[in-house]
Short mmCIF file of C-alpha atoms in Angstrom, two decimals:
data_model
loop_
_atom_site.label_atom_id
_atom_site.label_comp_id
_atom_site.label_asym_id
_atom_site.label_seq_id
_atom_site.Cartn_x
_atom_site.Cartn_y
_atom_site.Cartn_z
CA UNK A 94 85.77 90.04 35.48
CA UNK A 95 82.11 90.12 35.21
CA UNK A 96 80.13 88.26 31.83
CA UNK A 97 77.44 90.71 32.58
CA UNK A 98 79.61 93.73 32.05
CA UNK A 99 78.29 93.23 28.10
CA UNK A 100 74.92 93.14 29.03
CA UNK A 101 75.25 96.14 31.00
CA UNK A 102 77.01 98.24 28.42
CA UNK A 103 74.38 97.14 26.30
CA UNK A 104 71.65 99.30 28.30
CA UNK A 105 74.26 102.12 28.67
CA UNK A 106 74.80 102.47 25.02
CA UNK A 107 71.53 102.47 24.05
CA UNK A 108 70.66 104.98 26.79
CA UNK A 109 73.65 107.53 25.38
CA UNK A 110 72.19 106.99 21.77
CA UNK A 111 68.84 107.98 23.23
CA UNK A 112 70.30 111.15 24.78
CA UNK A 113 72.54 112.19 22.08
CA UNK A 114 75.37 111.09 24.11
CA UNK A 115 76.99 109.19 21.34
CA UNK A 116 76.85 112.47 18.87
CA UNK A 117 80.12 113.81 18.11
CA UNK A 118 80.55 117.54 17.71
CA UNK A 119 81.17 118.39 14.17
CA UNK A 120 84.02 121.28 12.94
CA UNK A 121 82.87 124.27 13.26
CA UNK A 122 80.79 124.60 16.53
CA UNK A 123 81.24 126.90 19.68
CA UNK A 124 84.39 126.44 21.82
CA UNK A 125 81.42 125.72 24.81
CA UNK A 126 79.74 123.09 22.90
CA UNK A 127 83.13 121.23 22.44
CA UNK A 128 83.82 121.44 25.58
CA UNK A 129 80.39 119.46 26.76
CA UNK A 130 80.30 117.20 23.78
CA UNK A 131 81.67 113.50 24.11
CA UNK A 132 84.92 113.17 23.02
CA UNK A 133 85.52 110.73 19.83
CA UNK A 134 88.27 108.31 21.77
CA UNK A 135 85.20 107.60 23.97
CA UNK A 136 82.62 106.98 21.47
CA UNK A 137 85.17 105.07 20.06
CA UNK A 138 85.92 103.07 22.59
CA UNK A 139 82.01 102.22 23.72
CA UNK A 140 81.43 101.48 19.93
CA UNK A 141 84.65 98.81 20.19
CA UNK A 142 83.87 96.79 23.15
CA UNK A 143 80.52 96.81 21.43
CA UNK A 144 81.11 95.35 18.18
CA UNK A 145 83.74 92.96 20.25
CA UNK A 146 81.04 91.68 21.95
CA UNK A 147 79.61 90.38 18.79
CA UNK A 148 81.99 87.62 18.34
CA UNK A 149 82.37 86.59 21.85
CA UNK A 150 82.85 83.14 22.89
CA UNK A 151 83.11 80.89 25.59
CA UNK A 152 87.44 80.91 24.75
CA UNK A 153 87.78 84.94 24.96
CA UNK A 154 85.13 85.34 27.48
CA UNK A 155 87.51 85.93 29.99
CA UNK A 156 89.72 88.13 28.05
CA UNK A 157 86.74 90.28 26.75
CA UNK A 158 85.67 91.05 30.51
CA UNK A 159 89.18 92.05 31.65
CA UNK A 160 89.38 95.30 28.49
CA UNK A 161 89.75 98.44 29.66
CA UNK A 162 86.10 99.56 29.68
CA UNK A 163 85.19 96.07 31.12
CA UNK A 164 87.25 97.12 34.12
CA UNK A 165 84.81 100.39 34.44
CA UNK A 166 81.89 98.95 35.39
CA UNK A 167 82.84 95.58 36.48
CA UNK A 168 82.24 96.29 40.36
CA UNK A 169 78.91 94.94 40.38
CA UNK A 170 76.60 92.91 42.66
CA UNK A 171 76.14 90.27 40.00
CA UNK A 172 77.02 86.57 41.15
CA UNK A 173 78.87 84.27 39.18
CA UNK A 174 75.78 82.00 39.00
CA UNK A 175 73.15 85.02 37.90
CA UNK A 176 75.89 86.22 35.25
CA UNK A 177 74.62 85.62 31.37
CA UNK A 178 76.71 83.14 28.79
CA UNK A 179 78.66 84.39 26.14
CA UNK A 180 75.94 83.95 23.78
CA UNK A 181 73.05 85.67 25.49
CA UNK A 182 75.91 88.90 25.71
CA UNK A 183 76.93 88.36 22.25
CA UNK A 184 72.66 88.22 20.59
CA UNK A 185 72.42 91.11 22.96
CA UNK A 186 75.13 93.36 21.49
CA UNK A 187 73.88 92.32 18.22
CA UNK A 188 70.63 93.89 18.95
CA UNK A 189 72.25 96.49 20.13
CA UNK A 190 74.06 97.26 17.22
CA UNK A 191 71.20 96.68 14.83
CA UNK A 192 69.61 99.53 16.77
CA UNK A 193 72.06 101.25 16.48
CA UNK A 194 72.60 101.09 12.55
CA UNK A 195 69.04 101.38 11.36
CA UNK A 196 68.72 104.85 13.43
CA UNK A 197 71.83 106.49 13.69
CA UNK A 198 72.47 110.26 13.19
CA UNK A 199 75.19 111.37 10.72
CA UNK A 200 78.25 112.18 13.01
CA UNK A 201 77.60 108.67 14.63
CA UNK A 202 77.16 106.78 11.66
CA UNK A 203 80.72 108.55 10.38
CA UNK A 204 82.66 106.97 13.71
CA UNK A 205 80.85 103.80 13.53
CA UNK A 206 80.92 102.63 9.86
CA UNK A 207 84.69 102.90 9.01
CA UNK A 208 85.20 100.33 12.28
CA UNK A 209 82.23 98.08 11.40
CA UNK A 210 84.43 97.73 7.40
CA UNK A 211 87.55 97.28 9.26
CA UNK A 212 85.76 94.31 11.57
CA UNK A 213 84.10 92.61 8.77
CA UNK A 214 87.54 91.99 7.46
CA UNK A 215 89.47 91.07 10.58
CA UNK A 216 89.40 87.07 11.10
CA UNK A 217 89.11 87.17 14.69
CA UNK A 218 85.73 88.49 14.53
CA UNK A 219 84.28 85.66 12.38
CA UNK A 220 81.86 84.16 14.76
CA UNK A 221 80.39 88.01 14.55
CA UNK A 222 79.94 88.18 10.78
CA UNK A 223 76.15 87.58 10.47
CA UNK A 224 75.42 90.76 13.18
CA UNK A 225 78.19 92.61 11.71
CA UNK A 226 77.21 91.77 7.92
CA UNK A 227 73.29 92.75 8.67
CA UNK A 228 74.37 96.10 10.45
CA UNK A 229 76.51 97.73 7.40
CA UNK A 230 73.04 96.27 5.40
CA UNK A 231 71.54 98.73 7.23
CA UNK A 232 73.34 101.54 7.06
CA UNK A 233 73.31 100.66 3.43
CA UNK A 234 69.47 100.38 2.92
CA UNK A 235 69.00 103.63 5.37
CA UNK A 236 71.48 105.80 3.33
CA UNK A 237 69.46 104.94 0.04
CA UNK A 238 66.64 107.09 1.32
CA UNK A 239 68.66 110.36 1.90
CA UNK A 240 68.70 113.06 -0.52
CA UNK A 241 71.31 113.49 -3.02
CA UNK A 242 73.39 110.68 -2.21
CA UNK A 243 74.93 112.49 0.40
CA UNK A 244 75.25 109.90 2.62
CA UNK A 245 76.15 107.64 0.48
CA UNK A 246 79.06 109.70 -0.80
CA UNK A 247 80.37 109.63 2.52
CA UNK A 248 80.03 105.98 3.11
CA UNK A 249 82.28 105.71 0.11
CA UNK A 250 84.79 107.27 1.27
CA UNK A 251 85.58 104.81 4.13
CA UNK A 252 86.18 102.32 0.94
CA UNK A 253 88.67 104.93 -1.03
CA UNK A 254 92.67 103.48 -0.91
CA UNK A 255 94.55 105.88 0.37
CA UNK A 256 92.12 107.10 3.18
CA UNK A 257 92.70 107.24 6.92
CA UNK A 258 91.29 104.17 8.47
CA UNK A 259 89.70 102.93 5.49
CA UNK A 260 88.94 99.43 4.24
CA UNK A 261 90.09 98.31 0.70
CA UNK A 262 87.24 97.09 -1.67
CA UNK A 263 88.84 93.87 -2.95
CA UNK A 264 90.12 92.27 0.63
CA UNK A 265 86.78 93.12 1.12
CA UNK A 266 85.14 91.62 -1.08
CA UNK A 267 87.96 88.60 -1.24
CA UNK A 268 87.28 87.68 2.74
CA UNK A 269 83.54 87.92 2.30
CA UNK A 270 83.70 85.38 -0.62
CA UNK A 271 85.93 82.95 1.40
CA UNK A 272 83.74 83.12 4.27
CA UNK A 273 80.44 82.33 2.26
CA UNK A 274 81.96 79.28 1.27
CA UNK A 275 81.52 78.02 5.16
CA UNK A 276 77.86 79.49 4.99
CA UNK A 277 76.13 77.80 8.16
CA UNK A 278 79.62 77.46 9.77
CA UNK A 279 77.77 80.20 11.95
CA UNK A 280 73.91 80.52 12.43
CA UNK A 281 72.84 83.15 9.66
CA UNK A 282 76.49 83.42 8.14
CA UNK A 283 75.93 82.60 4.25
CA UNK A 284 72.70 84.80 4.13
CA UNK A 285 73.92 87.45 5.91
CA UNK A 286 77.31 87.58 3.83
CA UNK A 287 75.37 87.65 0.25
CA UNK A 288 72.88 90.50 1.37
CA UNK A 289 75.69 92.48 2.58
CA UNK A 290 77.74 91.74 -0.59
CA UNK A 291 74.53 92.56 -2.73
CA UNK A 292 74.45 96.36 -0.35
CA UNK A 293 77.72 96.78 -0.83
CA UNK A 294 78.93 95.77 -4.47
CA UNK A 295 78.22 99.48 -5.63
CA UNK A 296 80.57 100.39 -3.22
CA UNK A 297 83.37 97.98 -4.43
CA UNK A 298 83.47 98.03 -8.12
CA UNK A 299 81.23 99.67 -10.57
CA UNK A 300 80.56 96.94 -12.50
CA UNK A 301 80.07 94.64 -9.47
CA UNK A 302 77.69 97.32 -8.03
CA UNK A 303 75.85 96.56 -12.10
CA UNK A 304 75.58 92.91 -11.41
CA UNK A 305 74.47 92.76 -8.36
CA UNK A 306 72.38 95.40 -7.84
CA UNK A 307 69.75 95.04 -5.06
CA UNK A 308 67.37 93.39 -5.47
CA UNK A 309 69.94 91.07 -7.51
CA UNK A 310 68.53 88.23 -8.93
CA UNK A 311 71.58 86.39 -8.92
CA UNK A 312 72.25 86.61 -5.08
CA UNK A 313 68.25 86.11 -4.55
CA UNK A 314 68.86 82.58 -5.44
CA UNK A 315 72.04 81.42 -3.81
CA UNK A 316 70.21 83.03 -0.66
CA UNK A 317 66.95 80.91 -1.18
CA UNK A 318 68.82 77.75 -1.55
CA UNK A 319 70.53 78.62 2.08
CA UNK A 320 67.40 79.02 2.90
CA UNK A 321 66.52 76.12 1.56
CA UNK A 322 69.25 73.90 2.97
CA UNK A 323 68.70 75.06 6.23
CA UNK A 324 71.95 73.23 7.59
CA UNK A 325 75.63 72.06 6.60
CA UNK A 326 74.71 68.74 6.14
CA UNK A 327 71.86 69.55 3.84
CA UNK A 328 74.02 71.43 1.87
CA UNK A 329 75.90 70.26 -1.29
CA UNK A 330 79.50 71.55 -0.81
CA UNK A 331 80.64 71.17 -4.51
CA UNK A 332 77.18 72.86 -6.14
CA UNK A 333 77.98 75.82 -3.62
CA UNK A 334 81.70 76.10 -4.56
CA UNK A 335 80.62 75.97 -7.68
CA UNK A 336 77.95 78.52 -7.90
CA UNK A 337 80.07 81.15 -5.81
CA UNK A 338 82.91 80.64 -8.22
CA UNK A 339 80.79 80.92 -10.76
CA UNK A 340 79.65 84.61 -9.63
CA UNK A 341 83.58 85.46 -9.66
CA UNK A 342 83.96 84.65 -13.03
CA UNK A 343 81.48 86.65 -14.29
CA UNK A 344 82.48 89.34 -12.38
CA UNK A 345 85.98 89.31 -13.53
CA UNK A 346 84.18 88.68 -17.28
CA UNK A 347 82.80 91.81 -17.22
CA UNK A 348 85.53 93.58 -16.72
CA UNK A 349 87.13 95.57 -19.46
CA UNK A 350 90.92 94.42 -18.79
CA UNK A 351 89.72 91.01 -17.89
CA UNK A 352 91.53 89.61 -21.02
CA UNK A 353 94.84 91.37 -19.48
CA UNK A 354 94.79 89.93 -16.39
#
């Protein structure tokens, strides 16, 4: 396969966002408009390989460039030694996406933020939490500015038990935690985990959306000593355990049946 296929698919998404090509037809429209509309298994599928790309690595590279839509487009004149590495591919599909997330168009936003939930808590795609964390951010921060939490009603239901395809709040919210305890095991990982936690608490629990509400306080400082720290072996492990835990318990505090549990 080709490494630039990502690079290339890059462009081509972009493009089709640009052109409306990525806008699913909603129920309700003309029989003719359906039939010119893109179909949702292939805005699907673009949007996959997309987010995929996010986590590639040097490992999977080869595996990533044999998918299905890898296969599409990967008769190309590139040579081996022009081809990009894994990470230029992967920052570039992160770009991608975060153009994608701060300007998307309802019926796109609806296919892409149920799979960007289901991602964030899949442990394969790890290496692509600080892209993937700073995209549903977005979406976050962009619904706030709609008009009677519309949008934002919507978003919630991709975090309802029950639903098709949706994500539930507490493995959620669990994986996130466990993953901020590793916070520069990636570049941007710990920051990009808390911001999205401090987006998305409303989302998971009532009272978690109380305590953390943006911009929280609480999360403001773990994220300036990151900040701070700068690296893993600046970093005191047991004062970061300890302050993360210590956000747990008075979550769980605040809860009503907390003395049931």
């Amino acid at each position: 396969g080709d490494p630039a296929v990502g690079l290339l698919l890059g462009e081509l998404i972009v493009a089709f966002a640009g052109a409306d090509l990525l806008t699913v037809a909603e129920p309700g429209c003309s029989s003719d408009y359906l039939e010119d509309a893109p179909k949702l298994e292939h805005v699907h599928t673009l949007l996959a390989f997309l987010i995929d790309q996010t986590a590639l690595t040097q490992n999977t590279d080869a595996e990533q460039s044999s998918s299905y839509v890898a296969k599409l487009v990967t008769k190309s004149s590139y040579q081996a030694a022009d081809s990009p590495s894994y990470l230029e591919i992967r920052g570039r599909a992160g770009l991608v996406l975060g153009h994608l997330a701060g300007s998307l168009k309802p019926p796109v936003r609806l296919v892409l933020w149920p799979m960007l939930l289901q991602t964030l808590v899949n442990p394969a795609m790890r290496v692509g939490l600080p892209v993937l964390c700073r995209a549903v951010t977005q979406i976050l921060t962009g619904a706030k500015v709609e008009p009677e939490g519309k949008v934002r009603n919507e978003l919630a239901l991709s975090l309802r038990p029950g639903r098709e395809r949706s994500t539930q709040p507490e493995a959620l919210l669990m994986w996130l935690l466990v993953c901020a305890h590793s916070p520069h095991e990636t570049v941007g990982l710990g920051l990009h985990v808390l911001r999205c936690l401090e987006a998305l608490s409303p989302f998971v629990h009532r009272i978690l959306g109380e305590i953390w509400e943006a911009p929280s306080r609480r999360l403001q400082t773990l994220c300036a000593y990151l900040e701070e720290s700068g690296a893993a072996s600046r970093l005191d492990p047991s004062f970061w355990a300890a302050a993360l835990s210590q956000e747990v318990h008075f979550f769980l505090s605040a809860l009503p049946e907390h003395d049931d549990l």
